[in-house]
Short mmCIF file of C-alpha atoms and ligand atoms in Angstrom, two decimals:
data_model
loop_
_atom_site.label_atom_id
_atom_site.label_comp_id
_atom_site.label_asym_id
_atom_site.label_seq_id
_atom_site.Cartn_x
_atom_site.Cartn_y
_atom_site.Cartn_z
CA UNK A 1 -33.69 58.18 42.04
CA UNK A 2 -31.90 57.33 39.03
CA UNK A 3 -36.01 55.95 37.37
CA UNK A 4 -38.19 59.08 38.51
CA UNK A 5 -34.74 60.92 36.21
CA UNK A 6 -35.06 58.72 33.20
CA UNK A 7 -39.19 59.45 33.71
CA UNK A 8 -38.58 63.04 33.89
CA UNK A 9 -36.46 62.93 30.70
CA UNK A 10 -37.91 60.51 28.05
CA UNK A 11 -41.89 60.48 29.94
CA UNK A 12 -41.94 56.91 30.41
CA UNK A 13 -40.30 53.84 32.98
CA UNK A 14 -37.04 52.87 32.35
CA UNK A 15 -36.52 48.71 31.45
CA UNK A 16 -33.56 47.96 33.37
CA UNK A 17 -31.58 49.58 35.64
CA UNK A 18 -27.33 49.38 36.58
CA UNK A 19 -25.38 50.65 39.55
CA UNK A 20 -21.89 50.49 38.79
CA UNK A 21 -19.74 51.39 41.79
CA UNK A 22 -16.08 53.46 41.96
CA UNK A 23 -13.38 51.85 43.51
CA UNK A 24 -10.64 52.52 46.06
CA UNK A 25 -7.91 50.26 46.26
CA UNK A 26 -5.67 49.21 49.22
CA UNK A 27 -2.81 47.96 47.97
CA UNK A 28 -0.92 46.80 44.78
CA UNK A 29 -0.29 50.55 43.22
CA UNK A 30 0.91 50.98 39.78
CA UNK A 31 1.44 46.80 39.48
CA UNK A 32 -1.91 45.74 37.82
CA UNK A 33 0.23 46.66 34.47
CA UNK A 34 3.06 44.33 35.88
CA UNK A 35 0.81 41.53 35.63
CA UNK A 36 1.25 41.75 39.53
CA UNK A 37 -1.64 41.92 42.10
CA UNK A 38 -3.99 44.52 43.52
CA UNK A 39 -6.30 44.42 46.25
CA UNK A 40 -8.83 46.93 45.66
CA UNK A 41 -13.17 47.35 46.90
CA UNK A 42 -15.83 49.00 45.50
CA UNK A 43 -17.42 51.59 47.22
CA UNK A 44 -20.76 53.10 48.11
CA UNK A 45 -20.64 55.59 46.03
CA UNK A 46 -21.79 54.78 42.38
CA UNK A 47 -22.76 55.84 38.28
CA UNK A 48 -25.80 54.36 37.84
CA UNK A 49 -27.90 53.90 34.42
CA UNK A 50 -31.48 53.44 33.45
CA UNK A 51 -33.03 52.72 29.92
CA UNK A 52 -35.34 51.42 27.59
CA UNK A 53 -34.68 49.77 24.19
CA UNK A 54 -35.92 51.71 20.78
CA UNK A 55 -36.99 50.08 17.67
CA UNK A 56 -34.55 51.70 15.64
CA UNK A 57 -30.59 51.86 16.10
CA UNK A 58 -30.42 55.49 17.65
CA UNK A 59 -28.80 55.69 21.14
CA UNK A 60 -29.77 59.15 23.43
CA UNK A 61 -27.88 59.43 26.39
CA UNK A 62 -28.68 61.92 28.77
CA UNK A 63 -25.76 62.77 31.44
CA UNK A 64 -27.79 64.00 34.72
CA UNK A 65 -24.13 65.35 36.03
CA UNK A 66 -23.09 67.37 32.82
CA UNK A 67 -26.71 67.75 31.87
CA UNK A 68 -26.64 67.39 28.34
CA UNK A 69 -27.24 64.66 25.70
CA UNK A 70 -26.06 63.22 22.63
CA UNK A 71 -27.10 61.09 20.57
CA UNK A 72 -25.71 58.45 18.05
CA UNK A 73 -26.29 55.71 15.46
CA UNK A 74 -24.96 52.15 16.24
CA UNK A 75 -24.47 51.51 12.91
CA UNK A 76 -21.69 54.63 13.14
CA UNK A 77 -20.14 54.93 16.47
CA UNK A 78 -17.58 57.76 16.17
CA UNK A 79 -15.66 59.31 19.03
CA UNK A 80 -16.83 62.92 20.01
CA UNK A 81 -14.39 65.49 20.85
CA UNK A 82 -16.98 67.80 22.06
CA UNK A 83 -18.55 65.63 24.90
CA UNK A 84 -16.00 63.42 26.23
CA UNK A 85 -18.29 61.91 28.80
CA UNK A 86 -20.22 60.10 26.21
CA UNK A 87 -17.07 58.30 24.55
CA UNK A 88 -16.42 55.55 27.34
CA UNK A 89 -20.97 54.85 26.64
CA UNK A 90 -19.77 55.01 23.14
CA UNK A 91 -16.36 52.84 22.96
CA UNK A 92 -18.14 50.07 24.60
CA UNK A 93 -21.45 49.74 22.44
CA UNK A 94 -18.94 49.85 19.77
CA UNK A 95 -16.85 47.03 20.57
CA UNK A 96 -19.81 44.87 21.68
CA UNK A 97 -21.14 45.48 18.38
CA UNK A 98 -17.85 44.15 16.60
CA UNK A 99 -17.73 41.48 19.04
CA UNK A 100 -21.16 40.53 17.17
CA UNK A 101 -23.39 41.26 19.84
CA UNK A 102 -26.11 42.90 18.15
CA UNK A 103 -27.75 45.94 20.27
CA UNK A 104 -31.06 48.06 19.93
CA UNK A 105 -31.36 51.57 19.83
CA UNK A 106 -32.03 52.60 23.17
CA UNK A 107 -32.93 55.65 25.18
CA UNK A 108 -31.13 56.00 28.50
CA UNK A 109 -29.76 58.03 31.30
CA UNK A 110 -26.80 57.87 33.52
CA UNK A 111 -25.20 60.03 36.74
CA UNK A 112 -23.64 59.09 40.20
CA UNK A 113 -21.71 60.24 43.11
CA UNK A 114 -18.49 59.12 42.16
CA UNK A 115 -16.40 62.17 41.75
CA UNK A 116 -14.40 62.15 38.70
CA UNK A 117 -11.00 62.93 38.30
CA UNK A 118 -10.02 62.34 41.93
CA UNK A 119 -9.00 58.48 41.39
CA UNK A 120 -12.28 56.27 41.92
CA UNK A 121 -12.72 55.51 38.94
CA UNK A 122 -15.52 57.25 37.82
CA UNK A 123 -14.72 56.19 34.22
CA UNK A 124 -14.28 52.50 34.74
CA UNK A 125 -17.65 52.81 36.47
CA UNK A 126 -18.81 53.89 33.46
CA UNK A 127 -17.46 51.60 31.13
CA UNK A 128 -18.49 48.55 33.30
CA UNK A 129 -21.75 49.91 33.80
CA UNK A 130 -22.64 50.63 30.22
CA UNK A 131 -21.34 46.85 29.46
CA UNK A 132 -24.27 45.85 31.85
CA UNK A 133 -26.62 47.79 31.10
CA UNK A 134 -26.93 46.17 27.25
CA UNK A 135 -26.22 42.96 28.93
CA UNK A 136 -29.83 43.16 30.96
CA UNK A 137 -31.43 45.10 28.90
CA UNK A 138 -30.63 43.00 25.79
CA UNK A 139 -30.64 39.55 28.01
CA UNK A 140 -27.14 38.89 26.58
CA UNK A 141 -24.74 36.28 27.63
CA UNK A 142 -21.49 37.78 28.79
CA UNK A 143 -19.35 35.93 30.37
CA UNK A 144 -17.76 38.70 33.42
CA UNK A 145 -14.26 38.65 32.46
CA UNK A 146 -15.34 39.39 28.81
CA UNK A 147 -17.28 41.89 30.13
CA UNK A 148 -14.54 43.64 32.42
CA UNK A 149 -11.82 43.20 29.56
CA UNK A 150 -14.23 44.84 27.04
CA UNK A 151 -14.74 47.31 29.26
CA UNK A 152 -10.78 48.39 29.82
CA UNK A 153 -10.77 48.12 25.87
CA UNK A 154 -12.65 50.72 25.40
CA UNK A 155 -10.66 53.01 27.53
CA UNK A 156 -7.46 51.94 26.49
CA UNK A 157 -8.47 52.10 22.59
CA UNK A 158 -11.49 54.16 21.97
CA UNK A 159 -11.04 57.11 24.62
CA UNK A 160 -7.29 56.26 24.52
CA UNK A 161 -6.39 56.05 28.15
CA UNK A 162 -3.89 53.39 28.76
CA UNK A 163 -5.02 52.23 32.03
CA UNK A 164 -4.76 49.07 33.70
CA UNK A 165 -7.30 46.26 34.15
CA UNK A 166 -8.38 46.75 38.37
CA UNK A 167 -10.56 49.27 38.16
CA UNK A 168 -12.90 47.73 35.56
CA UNK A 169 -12.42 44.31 37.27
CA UNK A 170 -13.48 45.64 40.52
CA UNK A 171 -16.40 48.34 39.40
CA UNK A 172 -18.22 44.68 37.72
CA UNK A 173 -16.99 42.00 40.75
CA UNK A 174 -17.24 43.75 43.80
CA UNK A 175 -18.41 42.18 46.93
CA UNK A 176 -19.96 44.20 49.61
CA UNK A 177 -17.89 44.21 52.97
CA UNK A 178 -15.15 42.62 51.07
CA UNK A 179 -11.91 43.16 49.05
CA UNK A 180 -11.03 41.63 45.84
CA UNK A 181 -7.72 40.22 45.20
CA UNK A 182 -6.73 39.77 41.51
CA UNK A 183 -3.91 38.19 40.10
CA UNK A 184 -3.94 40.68 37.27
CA UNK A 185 -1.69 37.82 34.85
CA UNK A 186 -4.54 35.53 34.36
CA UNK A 187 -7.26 36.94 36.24
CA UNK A 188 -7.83 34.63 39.10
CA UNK A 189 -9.62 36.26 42.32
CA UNK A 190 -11.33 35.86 45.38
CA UNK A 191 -12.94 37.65 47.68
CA UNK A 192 -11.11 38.95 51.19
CA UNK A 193 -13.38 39.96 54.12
CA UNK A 194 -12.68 43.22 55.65
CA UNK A 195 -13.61 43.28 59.20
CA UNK A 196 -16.67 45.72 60.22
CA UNK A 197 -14.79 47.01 63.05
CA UNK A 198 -12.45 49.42 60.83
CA UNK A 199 -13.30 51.70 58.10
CA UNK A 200 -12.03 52.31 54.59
CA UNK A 201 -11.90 56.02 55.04
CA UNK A 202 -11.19 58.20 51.51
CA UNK A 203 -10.00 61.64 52.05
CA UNK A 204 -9.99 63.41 48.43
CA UNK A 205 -7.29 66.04 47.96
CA UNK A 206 -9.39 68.03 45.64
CA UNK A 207 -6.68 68.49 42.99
CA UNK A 208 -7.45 66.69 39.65
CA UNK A 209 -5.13 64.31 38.55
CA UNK A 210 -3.37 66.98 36.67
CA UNK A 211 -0.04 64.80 35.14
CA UNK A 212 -1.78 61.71 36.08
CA UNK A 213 -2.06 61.10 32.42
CA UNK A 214 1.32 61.67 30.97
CA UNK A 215 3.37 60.70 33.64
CA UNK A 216 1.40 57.26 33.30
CA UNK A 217 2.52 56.47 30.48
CA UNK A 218 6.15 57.63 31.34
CA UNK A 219 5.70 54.99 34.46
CA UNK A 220 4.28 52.45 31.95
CA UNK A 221 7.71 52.81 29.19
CA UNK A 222 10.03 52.91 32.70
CA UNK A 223 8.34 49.43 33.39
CA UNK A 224 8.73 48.07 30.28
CA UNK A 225 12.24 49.24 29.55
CA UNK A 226 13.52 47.67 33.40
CA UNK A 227 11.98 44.73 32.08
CA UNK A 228 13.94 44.36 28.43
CA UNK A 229 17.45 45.37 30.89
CA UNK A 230 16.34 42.72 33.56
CA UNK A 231 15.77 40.08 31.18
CA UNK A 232 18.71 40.82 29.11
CA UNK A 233 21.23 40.88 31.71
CA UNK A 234 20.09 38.44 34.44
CA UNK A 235 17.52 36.41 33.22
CA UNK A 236 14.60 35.91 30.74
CA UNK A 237 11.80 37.76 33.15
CA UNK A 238 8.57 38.64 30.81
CA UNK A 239 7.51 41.40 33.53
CA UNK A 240 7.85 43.08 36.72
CA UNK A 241 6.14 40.26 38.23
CA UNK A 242 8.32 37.65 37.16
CA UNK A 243 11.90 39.86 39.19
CA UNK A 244 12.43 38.63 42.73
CA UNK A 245 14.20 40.90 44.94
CA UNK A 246 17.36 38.98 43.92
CA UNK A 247 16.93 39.68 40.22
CA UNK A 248 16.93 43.30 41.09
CA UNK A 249 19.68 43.25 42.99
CA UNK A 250 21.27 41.28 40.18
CA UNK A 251 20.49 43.76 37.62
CA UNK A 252 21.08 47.27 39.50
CA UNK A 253 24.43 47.39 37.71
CA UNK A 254 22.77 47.53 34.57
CA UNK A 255 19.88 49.70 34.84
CA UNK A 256 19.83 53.78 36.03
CA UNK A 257 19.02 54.60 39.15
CA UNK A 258 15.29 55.66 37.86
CA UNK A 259 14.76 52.20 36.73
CA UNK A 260 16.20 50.58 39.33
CA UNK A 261 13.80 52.80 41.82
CA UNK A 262 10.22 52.07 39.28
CA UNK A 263 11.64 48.39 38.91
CA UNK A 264 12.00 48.17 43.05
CA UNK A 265 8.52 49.84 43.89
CA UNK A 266 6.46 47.11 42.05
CA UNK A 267 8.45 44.51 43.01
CA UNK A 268 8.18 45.18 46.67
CA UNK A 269 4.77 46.48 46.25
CA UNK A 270 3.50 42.67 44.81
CA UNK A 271 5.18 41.31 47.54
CA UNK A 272 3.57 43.38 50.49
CA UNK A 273 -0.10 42.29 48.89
CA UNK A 274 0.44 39.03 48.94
CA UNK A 275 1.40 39.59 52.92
CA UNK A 276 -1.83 42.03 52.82
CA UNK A 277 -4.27 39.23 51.88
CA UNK A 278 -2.75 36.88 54.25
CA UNK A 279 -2.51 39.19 57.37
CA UNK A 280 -6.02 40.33 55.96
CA UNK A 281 -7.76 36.71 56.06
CA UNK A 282 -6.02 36.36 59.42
CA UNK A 283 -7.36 39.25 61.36
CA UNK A 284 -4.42 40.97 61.61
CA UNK A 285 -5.34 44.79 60.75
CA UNK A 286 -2.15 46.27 62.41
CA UNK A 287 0.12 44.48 60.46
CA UNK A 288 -1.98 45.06 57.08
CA UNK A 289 -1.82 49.03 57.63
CA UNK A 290 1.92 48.91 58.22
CA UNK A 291 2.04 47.89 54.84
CA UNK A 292 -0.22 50.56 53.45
CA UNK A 293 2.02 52.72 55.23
CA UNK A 294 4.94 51.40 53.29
CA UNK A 295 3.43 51.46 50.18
CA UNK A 296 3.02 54.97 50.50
CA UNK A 297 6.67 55.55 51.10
CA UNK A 298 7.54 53.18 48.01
CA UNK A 299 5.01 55.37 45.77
CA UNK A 300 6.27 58.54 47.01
CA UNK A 301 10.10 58.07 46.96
CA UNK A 302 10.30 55.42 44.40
CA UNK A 303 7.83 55.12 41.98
CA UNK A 304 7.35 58.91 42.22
CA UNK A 305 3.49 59.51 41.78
CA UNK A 306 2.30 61.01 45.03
CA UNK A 307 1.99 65.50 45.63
CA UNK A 308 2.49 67.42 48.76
CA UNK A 309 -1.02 67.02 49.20
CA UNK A 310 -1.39 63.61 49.20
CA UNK A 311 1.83 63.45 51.62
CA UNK A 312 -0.22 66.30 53.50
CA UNK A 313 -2.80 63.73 53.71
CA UNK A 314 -1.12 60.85 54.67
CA UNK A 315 1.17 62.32 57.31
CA UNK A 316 -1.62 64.09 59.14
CA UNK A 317 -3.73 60.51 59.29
CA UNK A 318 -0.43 58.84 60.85
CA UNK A 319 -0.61 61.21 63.92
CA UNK A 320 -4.14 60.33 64.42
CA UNK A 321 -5.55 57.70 66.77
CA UNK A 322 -7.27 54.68 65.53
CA UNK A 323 -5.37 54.80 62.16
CA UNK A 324 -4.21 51.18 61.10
CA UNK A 325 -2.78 52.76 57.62
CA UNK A 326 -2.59 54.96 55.56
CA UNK A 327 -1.50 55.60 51.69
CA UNK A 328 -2.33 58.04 48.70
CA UNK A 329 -4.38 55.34 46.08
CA UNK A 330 -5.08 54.88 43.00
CA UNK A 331 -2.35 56.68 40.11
CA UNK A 332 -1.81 59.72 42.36
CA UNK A 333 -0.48 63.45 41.32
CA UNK A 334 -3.75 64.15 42.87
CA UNK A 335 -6.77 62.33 43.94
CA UNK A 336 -7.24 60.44 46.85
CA UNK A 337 -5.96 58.94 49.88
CA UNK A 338 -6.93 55.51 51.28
CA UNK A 339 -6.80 55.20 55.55
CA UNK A 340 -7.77 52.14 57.48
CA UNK A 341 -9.66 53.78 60.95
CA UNK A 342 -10.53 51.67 63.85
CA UNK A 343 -14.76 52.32 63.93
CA UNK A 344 -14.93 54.54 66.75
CA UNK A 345 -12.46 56.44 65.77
CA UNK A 346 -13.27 57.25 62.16
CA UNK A 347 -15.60 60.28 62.82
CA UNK A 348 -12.96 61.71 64.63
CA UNK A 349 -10.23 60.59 62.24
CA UNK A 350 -12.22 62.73 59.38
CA UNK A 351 -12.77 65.60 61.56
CA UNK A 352 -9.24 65.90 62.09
CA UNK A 353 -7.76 65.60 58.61
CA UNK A 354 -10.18 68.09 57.44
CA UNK A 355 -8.84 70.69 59.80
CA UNK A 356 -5.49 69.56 59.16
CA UNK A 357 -5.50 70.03 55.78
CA UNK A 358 -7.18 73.35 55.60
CA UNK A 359 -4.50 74.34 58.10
CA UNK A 360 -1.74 73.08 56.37
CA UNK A 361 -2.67 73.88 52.74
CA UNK A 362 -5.82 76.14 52.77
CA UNK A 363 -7.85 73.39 50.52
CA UNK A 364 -10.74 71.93 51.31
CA UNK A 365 -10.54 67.74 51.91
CA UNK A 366 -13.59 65.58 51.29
CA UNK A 367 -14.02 62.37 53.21
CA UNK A 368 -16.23 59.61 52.54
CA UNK A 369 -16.32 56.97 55.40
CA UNK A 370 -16.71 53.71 52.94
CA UNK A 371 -18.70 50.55 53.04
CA UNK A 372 -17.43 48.07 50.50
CA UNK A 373 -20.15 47.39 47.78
CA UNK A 374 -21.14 45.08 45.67
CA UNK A 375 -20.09 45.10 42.04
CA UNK A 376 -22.12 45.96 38.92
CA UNK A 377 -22.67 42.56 38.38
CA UNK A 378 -23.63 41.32 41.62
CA UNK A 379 -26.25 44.47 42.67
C1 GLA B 1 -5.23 53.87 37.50
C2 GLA B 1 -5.38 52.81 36.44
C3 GLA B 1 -5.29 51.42 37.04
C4 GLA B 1 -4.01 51.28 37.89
C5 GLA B 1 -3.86 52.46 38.84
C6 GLA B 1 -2.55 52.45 39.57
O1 GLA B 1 -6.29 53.79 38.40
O2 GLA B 1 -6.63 52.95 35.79
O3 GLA B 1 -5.34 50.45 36.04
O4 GLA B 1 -2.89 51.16 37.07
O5 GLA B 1 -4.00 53.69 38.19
O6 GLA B 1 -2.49 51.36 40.43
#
């Protein structure tokens, strides 16, 4: 328990105290950067913060997962290159603070069960759930968009990871049992519910994200540049979002067969999540997983982001019974898979892509059966 921690560290009871959830998403890859849509949940499996203010404008944070602290003045909030983990704490005190939220000192604690590197975003977890943390500990009025787009900030510019905005979107406005779909051009959303008779099953590949990084940003410039070619040749498009299929089609004379590929995957991508929702509100479960299962094939041979051992994954959850879908998640070249499992059949389901894989590659696969979780801001 995350207060008998902060109790055993600084010898006194924490004053407030934040779960902020990972995510997994299930569909809309790689288009939350398109100003497209994404349909992600929060999951049971958290980072979660306790703390106390001080009278004076010194921060401790104590990581119970790298266990180690650090320590820093608000009135000087550098980066530090030698403990990472305490940058994303870091890059959002700091913007609060220039946003002219003024902030205590304050002692406090953090760890979780959200494994990093394998695409749950452990980091936007992080981010989101330092943003809370001043906001109830300080009692200060935040509006949750603010909050979420603060939160991205300070990956994107202060640990200078040029991410999208879903996963801090969903870490703070998760719903439990239910999905969140964002229209990630001006941030509208509502909740989906997912039905308790299938699971959200993760199966984690156990390779780090190794080229997740750089070949993110090469995804990112591909995007962009399809859009300048797209809007110079056919017509005046200000994103991914904006090309219907026709566009495309229109355009494929002008742009290289890469583009054309990156350009194709998000634009069929947006369109199968706006079928996901709808097949979603209306019960239909086969029909949503046959779209997972195409989404996989458009991130794999078109967009170019999954590894053998997320196709590994995927392919040995298609042969199993029960499975409504299944796709690698999240940026990929590592990380995670995402499988929709008819309830009885999920123990079974995990049982058998844990043999599969060890058989097939000689790794290790770990599987979290998921409940969908309420956001940092709701818990
Ligand atoms: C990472 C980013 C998100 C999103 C996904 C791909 O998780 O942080 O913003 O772009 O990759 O869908």
């Amino acid at each position: 328990m995350i207060e008998r921690d902060f109790f055993t560290v600084y010898g006194a009871p924490p004053e407030t105290v934040v779960r902020a959830p990972g995510r997994v998403n299930l569909i809309g890859e790689h288009t939350d950067y398109n100003d497209g849509f994404v349909l992600p949940a929060a999951i049971d499996r958290s980072i979660d913060f306790a703390g106390r203010k001080r009278a004076d404008r010194l921060v401790r944070v104590h990581s119970l997962d790298f266990d180690a602290a650090v320590e820093f003045s608000l009135d000087d909030i550098q980066k530090d290159s030698n403990n990472r983990w305490g940058n994303y704490i870091r890059g959002v005190s700091k913007y609060l603070e220039e946003d002219g939220h003024r902030l205590s000192g304050a002692d406090l604690i953090f760890g979780g069960n959200v494994p990093r590197e394998a695409g749950l975003s452990s980091s936007a977890a992080v981010e989101v759930g330092t943003a809370v943390f001043w906001r109830n500990l300080l009692r200060l009025e935040l509006d949750p968009v603010y909050l979420v787009k603060l939160a991205r900030k300070a990956e994107n510019q202060f640990v200078g990871v040029p991410c999208g905005i879903m996963d801090q979107f969903i870490s703070a406005l998760g719903r439990q049992d239910h999905a969140l779909f964002l229209d990630c051009r001006n941030l509208s959303y509502r909740h989906v519910p997912l039905r308790d008779d299938v699971k959200v099953v993760v199966c984690n590949s156990g390779v780090k994200r190794a080229l997740a990084q750089s070949e993110y940003e090469v995804r990112l410039n591909q995007c962009r540049q399809a859009v300048a070619q797209i809007a110079s040749t056919v017509r005046p498009v200000k994103s991914l979002r904006d090309v219907t299929p026709a566009d495309l089609e229109a355009a494929r004379p002008a742009l290289s067969e890469v583009l054309f590929r990156r350009a194709r995957h998000v634009v069929t991508e947006n369109q199968r999540v706006l079928e996901a929702v709808r097949v979603l509100e209306s019960g239909d479960v086969e029909r949503f997983g046959e779209l997972m299962d195409a989404s996989h094939e458009s991130l794999r041979d078109d967009y170019q982001v999954s590894s053998k051992e997320l196709d590994v994954l995927v392919e040995l959850a298609w042969k199993q019974p029960g499975v409504l879908g299944a796709r690698m998640t999240g940026a990929g070249f590592g990380g995670c898979t995402v499988n929709l499992v008819r309830q009885e059949a999920a123990e079974a389901f995990a049982e058998a892509v844990r043999r599969g894989y060890q058989d097939a590659l000689g790794l290790k696969a770990e599987i979290y059966i998921c409940e969908a979780s309420e956001g940092a801001l709701g818990a």
